[in-house]
Amino acid sequence: MVLVSDARALHDALVRRWRAEGLVVEEPDAAAELKEGAEALLHHLSKAVETGRPGLFRDYAAWAKGYLQGRAARPTELLQDRLQVVDALLADSGEDDEARSLVRAIRDEVPGLEAETRQGRGKNPLGDLHVRYLNALMAADRRTAHRLVQDALAGGVDVRDIYLHVFQAAQREMGRRWQLNEVSVPQEHFCTAATQLIMSQLYDEVFSAERNGKVVVVTSVAGDLHEIGARMVADFFEMDGWDTVYLGANSPSSAVVEEMKERGAEGLALSATMTPHVSAVAELIQEVRKDPEAGSRWILVGGYPFGVDPDLWREVGADAMALDALEATGTAARLSEVR
Ligand code: B12
């Protein structure tokens, strides 16, 4: 497919055409957004076509609309005009009908921000604590954020609940605000670093469970820089007594296979947050399966794109997926039983 094989040329051509037509956001982000927007759009489109899952592109369009909302006067029209140009460019590049008809369908009916509701913006059982925690971080006040968490723990709140309903909820809400241009990149970096710091102060609790003798390797796939989701999954395994080999974000495939063998892991928990990284997940899984020793272990996947399309885990060749860290350990326990 042209989209994949000739991605760089297509990407550059799209940037030129969007610029020529004035399809840009307001300064100061304009140049960077144009480049990143073109790349992200083409990546998501090619993944959607490659995997036969148009929902992945629909979800991207909904996200892009939200993103443009905070940066342009007429976000829906801007996105529609951009999609019109994408369609024309694909036609000129001799691109297949599938990609073009998907682009046209989305242009005709730009979806809303469904992903945010899927990522659980429903009732939060620790809503009050979550709001106070996030407000503290928004005010660059790590001390208060830290104290709120310590007080909640001392008051008997379960660490798992703090992870899911405070840290995860705060990170996602902060991400939503970044998307809408209400939070700056430095603010996002501050919140993420502060949450990682505060998480690490809970490790007496995380490491206190009786060991069950099982080992799991946990990592984010190559290219993906999001680490907190994978780290939470690792910590929930620890709290259930597993020994975890947590490799962090952006792990090279060969290292993952070697680690699984070296540590005698029962399985691999693999995270991807960005839809364009789903191919890296599929490639790594293939590599694990090829290995005579690691190939028989279970592979569990999770992260944003697997929530967008609940069947995507099959497509990448995993054994199962889970929507959050709590579900992850239950699913892994079942996978271990059947092996
Ligand atoms: C922090 C952050 C970053 C940081 C990450 C730093 C770090 N050290 O981790 C940095 C700055 C690097 C970053 C970069 C980018 N980011 Co970012 N980021 C976020 C943010 C705000 C928080 C992520 C987080 O910590 N979430 C909290 C964790 C706990 O939640 P989680 O990841 O969903 O994990 C849970 C489940 O998904 C599941 N799970 C996760 N992994 C696994 C694995 C297994 C095996 C299982 C079973 C379950 C599982 O369990 C976890 C725990 O319950 C999110 C917002 C969001 N909604 O998550 C955006 C977000 C993910 N980022 C986004 C974007 C667009 C980007 C960039 C493209 C921005 C840019 N222009 O540069 C880049 C891409 C970089 C890359 N190559 O990966 C978008 C993605 C939109 C989309 N539709 O795909 C989001 C959603 C923000 C938004 N609302 O627009 N980001």
Coordinates of C-alpha atoms and ligand atoms in Angstrom, one line a residue:
M1 CA 0.0 0.0 0.0
V2 CA 1.3 3.4 -1.0
L3 CA 0.5 4.9 2.4
V4 CA 3.0 2.6 4.1
S5 CA 5.7 2.1 1.5
D6 CA 6.0 5.7 0.5
A7 CA 4.9 7.4 3.7
R8 CA 7.6 10.1 3.9
A9 CA 6.9 11.5 0.4
L10 CA 3.1 11.4 1.0
H11 CA 3.6 13.1 4.4
D12 CA 5.7 15.9 2.9
A13 CA 3.2 16.4 0.1
L14 CA 0.3 16.6 2.5
V15 CA 2.1 19.2 4.6
R16 CA 2.7 21.3 1.5
R17 CA -0.9 21.1 0.3
W18 CA -2.4 21.9 3.7
R19 CA 0.0 24.9 4.0
A20 CA -0.8 26.1 0.5
E21 CA -4.5 26.0 1.3
G22 CA -4.0 27.8 4.6
L23 CA -5.3 24.9 6.6
V24 CA -3.3 25.8 9.7
V25 CA -4.0 26.3 13.3
E26 CA -3.3 29.6 15.1
E27 CA 0.2 30.6 16.0
P28 CA 2.5 29.8 17.8
D29 CA 1.9 26.0 17.3
A30 CA 1.1 26.3 13.5
A31 CA 4.3 24.8 11.9
A32 CA 4.7 21.9 14.4
E33 CA 1.0 21.1 14.4
L34 CA 1.0 20.9 10.6
K35 CA 3.8 18.4 10.5
E36 CA 2.7 16.3 13.4
G37 CA -1.0 16.5 12.3
A38 CA -0.1 15.2 8.8
E39 CA 2.0 12.4 10.1
A40 CA -0.5 11.3 12.7
L41 CA -3.4 11.4 10.3
L42 CA -1.6 9.3 7.7
H43 CA -0.3 6.8 10.3
H44 CA -3.7 6.3 11.8
L45 CA -5.3 6.0 8.4
S46 CA -2.7 3.4 7.3
K47 CA -3.2 1.4 10.5
A48 CA -6.9 1.4 10.1
V49 CA -6.7 0.2 6.5
E50 CA -3.9 -2.3 7.2
T51 CA -5.9 -4.0 10.0
G52 CA -9.3 -3.6 8.4
R53 CA -10.5 -1.6 11.4
P54 CA -12.0 1.7 10.3
G55 CA -12.8 2.5 14.0
L56 CA -9.2 3.3 14.6
F57 CA -9.3 6.1 12.1
R58 CA -12.7 7.3 13.3
D59 CA -11.3 7.5 16.8
Y60 CA -8.3 9.5 15.6
A61 CA -10.6 11.9 13.8
A62 CA -12.6 12.4 17.0
W63 CA -9.4 13.1 18.8
A64 CA -8.2 15.5 16.1
K65 CA -11.4 17.4 16.3
G66 CA -10.9 17.9 20.0
Y67 CA -7.3 18.9 19.5
L68 CA -8.2 21.4 16.9
Q69 CA -11.0 22.8 19.1
G70 CA -8.5 24.3 21.4
R71 CA -6.3 25.7 18.6
A72 CA -8.6 26.9 15.7
A73 CA -11.7 29.0 15.3
R74 CA -13.6 26.4 13.2
P75 CA -12.2 23.0 14.2
T76 CA -14.8 20.8 12.4
E77 CA -14.5 22.7 9.2
L78 CA -10.7 22.7 9.4
L79 CA -10.6 19.0 9.8
Q80 CA -13.1 18.5 7.0
D81 CA -11.1 20.6 4.6
R82 CA -7.9 18.8 5.6
L83 CA -9.6 15.4 4.9
Q84 CA -10.8 16.8 1.5
V85 CA -7.1 17.5 0.7
V86 CA -6.1 14.0 1.9
D87 CA -8.7 12.4 -0.4
A88 CA -7.4 14.4 -3.4
L89 CA -3.8 13.6 -2.5
L90 CA -4.5 9.9 -2.2
A91 CA -6.3 10.0 -5.6
D92 CA -3.3 11.7 -7.2
S93 CA -1.0 9.1 -5.6
G94 CA -3.0 6.2 -7.1
E95 CA -4.0 5.1 -3.6
D96 CA -6.6 2.4 -3.2
D97 CA -10.3 3.1 -2.8
E98 CA -10.5 1.7 0.7
A99 CA -8.4 4.5 2.3
R100 CA -10.2 7.1 0.2
S101 CA -13.7 6.0 1.0
L102 CA -12.8 5.9 4.7
V103 CA -11.5 9.5 4.5
R104 CA -14.6 10.6 2.7
A105 CA -16.9 8.9 5.2
I106 CA -15.2 10.6 8.1
R107 CA -15.2 14.0 6.3
D108 CA -18.9 13.7 5.8
E109 CA -19.6 12.8 9.4
V110 CA -16.9 13.9 11.8
P111 CA -17.3 11.9 15.0
G112 CA -17.3 13.4 18.5
L113 CA -15.0 12.7 21.4
E114 CA -16.1 9.1 22.1
A115 CA -12.7 8.0 23.3
E116 CA -12.8 10.2 26.4
T117 CA -16.1 8.5 27.5
R118 CA -14.6 5.1 26.8
Q119 CA -11.6 5.9 29.0
G120 CA -14.1 6.1 31.9
R121 CA -15.1 9.7 32.7
G122 CA -18.0 8.2 34.6
K123 CA -18.4 8.4 38.4
N124 CA -15.1 8.3 40.2
P125 CA -15.5 6.6 43.7
L126 CA -12.6 8.8 44.9
G127 CA -13.8 11.8 43.0
D128 CA -13.1 14.3 45.7
L129 CA -9.6 13.1 46.3
H130 CA -8.9 13.0 42.6
V131 CA -10.0 16.6 42.1
R132 CA -7.9 17.9 45.0
Y133 CA -4.9 15.9 43.9
L134 CA -5.1 17.2 40.3
N135 CA -5.7 20.8 41.6
A136 CA -2.5 20.5 43.7
L137 CA -0.5 19.3 40.7
M138 CA -2.0 22.1 38.4
A139 CA -0.7 24.5 41.0
A140 CA 2.7 22.9 40.8
D141 CA 2.4 21.8 44.4
R142 CA 3.8 18.3 44.8
R143 CA 3.9 18.6 48.6
T144 CA 0.1 18.8 48.9
A145 CA -0.4 16.1 46.3
H146 CA 1.9 13.8 48.2
R147 CA 0.2 14.6 51.5
L148 CA -3.3 13.9 50.1
V149 CA -2.2 10.5 49.0
Q150 CA -0.4 9.7 52.3
D151 CA -3.4 10.8 54.3
A152 CA -5.8 8.7 52.2
L153 CA -3.6 5.6 52.7
A154 CA -3.4 6.2 56.4
G155 CA -7.2 6.5 56.4
G156 CA -7.5 3.0 54.9
V157 CA -7.9 3.7 51.2
D158 CA -6.5 0.8 49.2
V159 CA -3.4 1.4 47.1
R160 CA -5.1 0.0 44.0
D161 CA -7.9 2.5 44.3
I162 CA -5.4 5.3 44.6
Y163 CA -3.7 4.1 41.5
L164 CA -6.8 3.8 39.4
H165 CA -9.1 6.5 40.8
V166 CA -6.5 9.2 41.6
F167 CA -3.3 8.7 39.5
Q168 CA -4.9 7.2 36.4
A169 CA -7.9 9.5 36.5
A170 CA -5.7 12.6 37.1
Q171 CA -3.3 11.6 34.2
R172 CA -6.2 11.1 31.8
E173 CA -7.9 14.3 32.8
M174 CA -4.7 16.2 32.5
G175 CA -4.2 14.7 29.0
R176 CA -7.7 15.8 28.0
R177 CA -6.9 19.3 29.1
W178 CA -3.6 19.2 27.2
Q179 CA -5.6 18.1 24.1
L180 CA -7.9 21.0 24.5
N181 CA -5.0 23.4 24.9
E182 CA -5.9 24.2 28.5
V183 CA -2.7 22.6 29.9
S184 CA 0.8 23.3 28.6
V185 CA 3.5 20.7 27.8
P186 CA 5.6 21.8 30.9
Q187 CA 2.5 21.4 33.1
E188 CA 1.9 17.9 31.7
H189 CA 5.5 17.0 32.2
F190 CA 5.3 18.3 35.8
C191 CA 2.2 16.3 36.6
T192 CA 3.6 13.1 35.1
A193 CA 6.9 13.4 36.9
A194 CA 5.2 14.2 40.2
T195 CA 2.8 11.3 39.9
Q196 CA 5.7 9.0 39.2
L197 CA 7.5 10.3 42.3
I198 CA 4.4 9.9 44.5
M199 CA 3.8 6.4 43.1
S200 CA 7.4 5.4 44.1
Q201 CA 6.7 6.4 47.7
L202 CA 4.0 3.7 47.9
Y203 CA 6.4 0.8 47.2
D204 CA 6.4 -0.5 50.7
E205 CA 2.8 -1.3 50.1
V206 CA 3.3 -2.5 46.5
F207 CA 6.1 -5.0 47.4
S208 CA 4.5 -6.3 50.6
A209 CA 2.4 -9.2 49.2
E210 CA 3.5 -12.8 49.7
R211 CA 5.3 -14.1 46.6
N212 CA 3.5 -16.6 44.3
G213 CA 6.7 -17.8 42.6
K214 CA 5.6 -16.5 39.1
V215 CA 7.4 -14.0 37.0
V216 CA 6.0 -11.6 34.3
V217 CA 7.8 -9.2 32.0
V218 CA 6.1 -5.9 31.6
T219 CA 7.0 -3.2 29.1
S220 CA 5.8 -0.6 26.6
V221 CA 6.5 -1.4 23.0
A222 CA 9.4 0.1 20.9
G223 CA 8.6 3.7 20.0
D224 CA 6.0 4.2 22.7
L225 CA 7.0 6.7 25.3
H226 CA 4.1 6.2 27.7
E227 CA 5.3 4.4 30.8
I228 CA 2.8 4.9 33.6
G229 CA 0.1 2.5 32.3
A230 CA 2.7 -0.3 32.0
R231 CA 4.2 0.6 35.4
M232 CA 0.7 0.4 37.0
V233 CA 0.2 -3.0 35.4
A234 CA 3.5 -4.2 36.8
D235 CA 2.7 -2.8 40.3
F236 CA -0.7 -4.6 40.3
F237 CA 1.1 -7.9 39.5
E238 CA 3.5 -7.2 42.4
M239 CA 0.6 -6.6 44.7
D240 CA -0.8 -10.0 43.7
G241 CA 2.6 -11.6 44.6
W242 CA 4.2 -11.9 41.1
D243 CA 7.8 -11.0 40.6
T244 CA 7.9 -8.4 37.8
V245 CA 10.5 -7.5 35.4
Y246 CA 9.4 -4.0 34.5
L247 CA 11.3 -2.6 31.5
G248 CA 9.7 0.8 31.2
A249 CA 8.8 2.5 27.9
N250 CA 10.1 2.1 24.4
S251 CA 11.8 -1.3 24.8
P252 CA 13.6 -2.9 21.8
S253 CA 12.0 -6.2 20.8
S254 CA 15.1 -8.4 21.0
A255 CA 15.7 -7.3 24.6
V256 CA 12.1 -8.3 25.6
V257 CA 12.5 -11.8 24.2
E258 CA 15.8 -12.3 26.0
E259 CA 14.4 -11.0 29.3
M260 CA 11.5 -13.4 29.1
K261 CA 13.9 -16.3 28.7
E262 CA 16.5 -15.2 31.1
R263 CA 14.0 -14.5 33.9
G264 CA 11.8 -17.6 33.3
A265 CA 8.8 -15.5 32.8
E266 CA 5.3 -17.1 32.6
G267 CA 4.1 -14.3 30.3
L268 CA 4.5 -10.9 28.8
A269 CA 2.4 -7.9 29.5
L270 CA 2.8 -5.5 26.6
S271 CA 1.6 -1.9 26.4
A272 CA 0.9 0.4 23.5
T273 CA -0.7 3.8 24.0
M274 CA -0.5 5.2 20.4
T275 CA -2.4 3.5 17.6
P276 CA 0.5 3.8 15.1
H277 CA 2.5 1.5 17.5
V278 CA 0.1 -1.4 17.1
S279 CA 2.3 -2.8 14.3
A280 CA 5.3 -2.8 16.7
V281 CA 3.1 -4.9 19.1
A282 CA 2.3 -7.4 16.3
E283 CA 5.9 -7.6 15.3
L284 CA 7.2 -8.2 18.8
I285 CA 4.5 -10.9 19.4
Q286 CA 5.6 -12.6 16.2
E287 CA 9.2 -12.5 17.4
V288 CA 8.2 -14.0 20.8
R289 CA 6.1 -16.7 19.1
K290 CA 9.1 -17.6 16.8
D291 CA 11.3 -18.3 19.7
P292 CA 11.3 -22.0 20.7
E293 CA 11.5 -21.2 24.4
A294 CA 9.6 -17.9 24.9
G295 CA 7.0 -18.8 22.2
S296 CA 4.9 -20.9 24.5
R297 CA 4.3 -18.2 27.1
W298 CA 1.1 -16.1 27.3
I299 CA 1.0 -12.6 26.0
L300 CA -1.4 -10.0 27.3
V301 CA -1.8 -6.6 25.7
G302 CA -3.4 -3.3 26.7
G303 CA -3.3 0.4 26.3
Y304 CA -5.4 3.0 24.5
P305 CA -5.9 1.4 21.0
F306 CA -7.0 -1.9 22.6
G307 CA -9.8 0.0 24.3
V308 CA -10.8 1.7 21.1
D309 CA -11.2 -1.6 19.3
P310 CA -12.0 -4.5 21.7
D311 CA -11.0 -7.2 19.1
L312 CA -7.6 -5.6 18.2
W313 CA -5.8 -8.0 20.5
R314 CA -6.7 -10.9 18.3
E315 CA -5.4 -9.1 15.2
V316 CA -1.9 -8.6 16.8
G317 CA -1.7 -12.3 17.9
A318 CA -2.0 -11.8 21.7
D319 CA -3.7 -14.3 24.0
A320 CA -5.9 -11.6 25.7
M321 CA -6.3 -7.9 26.5
A322 CA -7.4 -6.1 29.6
L323 CA -8.7 -2.6 30.0
D324 CA -6.9 -1.7 33.2
A325 CA -4.4 -2.9 35.7
L326 CA -7.0 -4.6 37.8
E327 CA -8.4 -6.5 35.0
A328 CA -4.9 -7.3 33.8
T329 CA -3.9 -9.4 36.8
G330 CA -7.2 -11.4 36.8
T331 CA -6.8 -12.2 33.1
A332 CA -3.2 -13.2 33.6
A333 CA -4.1 -15.5 36.4
R334 CA -6.6 -17.2 34.1
L335 CA -4.1 -17.5 31.3
S336 CA -1.5 -19.1 33.6
E337 CA -4.1 -21.6 34.7
V338 CA -4.9 -22.9 31.2
R339 CA -1.2 -23.3 30.2
Ligands
B12_1 C1 1.9 11.6 30.1 C2 1.5 11.5 28.7 C3 2.6 11.6 27.8 C4 4.0 11.6 28.2 C5 4.5 10.2 28.7 C6 5.6 10.3 29.7 C7 5.8 9.1 30.5 N1 6.9 9.1 31.2 O1 5.0 8.2 30.5 C8 4.8 12.1 26.9 C9 5.0 13.6 27.0 C10 6.0 11.4 26.5 C11 3.6 11.9 25.8 C12 3.9 11.9 24.5 C13 2.9 11.8 23.5 N2 1.6 11.8 23.7 CO1 0.8 11.4 25.4 N3 -0.2 11.3 27.0 C14 0.2 11.4 28.3 C15 -1.1 11.3 29.2 C16 -1.4 12.7 29.6 C17 -1.0 10.4 30.4 C18 -0.6 9.0 30.1 C19 -0.8 8.3 31.4 O2 0.1 8.3 32.3 N4 -2.0 7.7 31.7 C20 -2.3 7.0 32.9 C21 -2.3 5.5 32.7 C22 -2.4 4.8 34.1 O3 -3.4 5.1 31.9 P1 -3.2 4.2 30.7 O4 -1.9 4.5 30.0 O5 -4.4 4.2 29.9 O6 -3.0 2.7 31.3 C23 -4.0 1.9 31.8 C24 -4.7 1.1 30.7 O7 -4.7 1.6 29.5 C25 -4.2 -0.3 30.8 N5 -2.9 -0.6 30.2 C26 -1.9 0.1 29.7 N6 -1.0 -0.7 29.2 C27 -1.3 -1.9 29.4 C28 -0.7 -3.1 29.1 C29 -1.3 -4.3 29.4 C30 -0.6 -5.6 29.1 C31 -2.6 -4.3 30.0 C32 -3.3 -5.6 30.2 C33 -3.3 -3.1 30.3 C34 -2.6 -1.9 30.0 O8 -3.9 -0.4 32.2 C35 -3.3 0.9 32.7 C36 -3.5 1.0 34.1 O9 -4.9 0.8 34.5 C37 -2.1 10.7 28.1 C38 -3.6 10.9 28.5 C39 -4.3 9.6 28.7 N7 -5.6 9.6 28.4 O10 -3.7 8.6 29.1 C40 -1.6 11.3 26.8 C41 -2.0 10.7 25.5 C42 -1.9 9.2 25.6 N8 -0.9 11.2 24.6 C43 -1.3 11.6 23.5 C44 -0.5 12.1 22.4 C45 -1.2 12.6 21.2 C46 0.9 12.1 22.6 C47 1.9 12.5 21.5 C48 1.6 12.1 20.1 C49 2.0 14.1 21.7 C50 3.0 14.7 20.8 N9 2.5 15.5 19.8 O11 4.2 14.6 20.9 C51 3.2 11.9 22.1 C52 3.6 10.5 21.5 C53 4.8 10.0 22.1 C54 5.1 8.5 21.8 N10 6.0 8.3 20.7 O12 4.7 7.6 22.4 C55 -2.8 11.3 23.3 C56 -3.1 10.1 22.5 C57 -4.4 10.4 21.6 C58 -4.8 9.2 20.8 N11 -6.0 9.2 20.3 O13 -4.0 8.3 20.5 C59 -3.3 11.2 24.8 C60 -4.5 10.3 25.0 C61 -3.6 12.7 25.3 C62 -4.9 13.3 24.7 N12 -6.0 13.2 25.4 O14 -4.8 13.8 23.6 N13 2.4 11.7 26.4

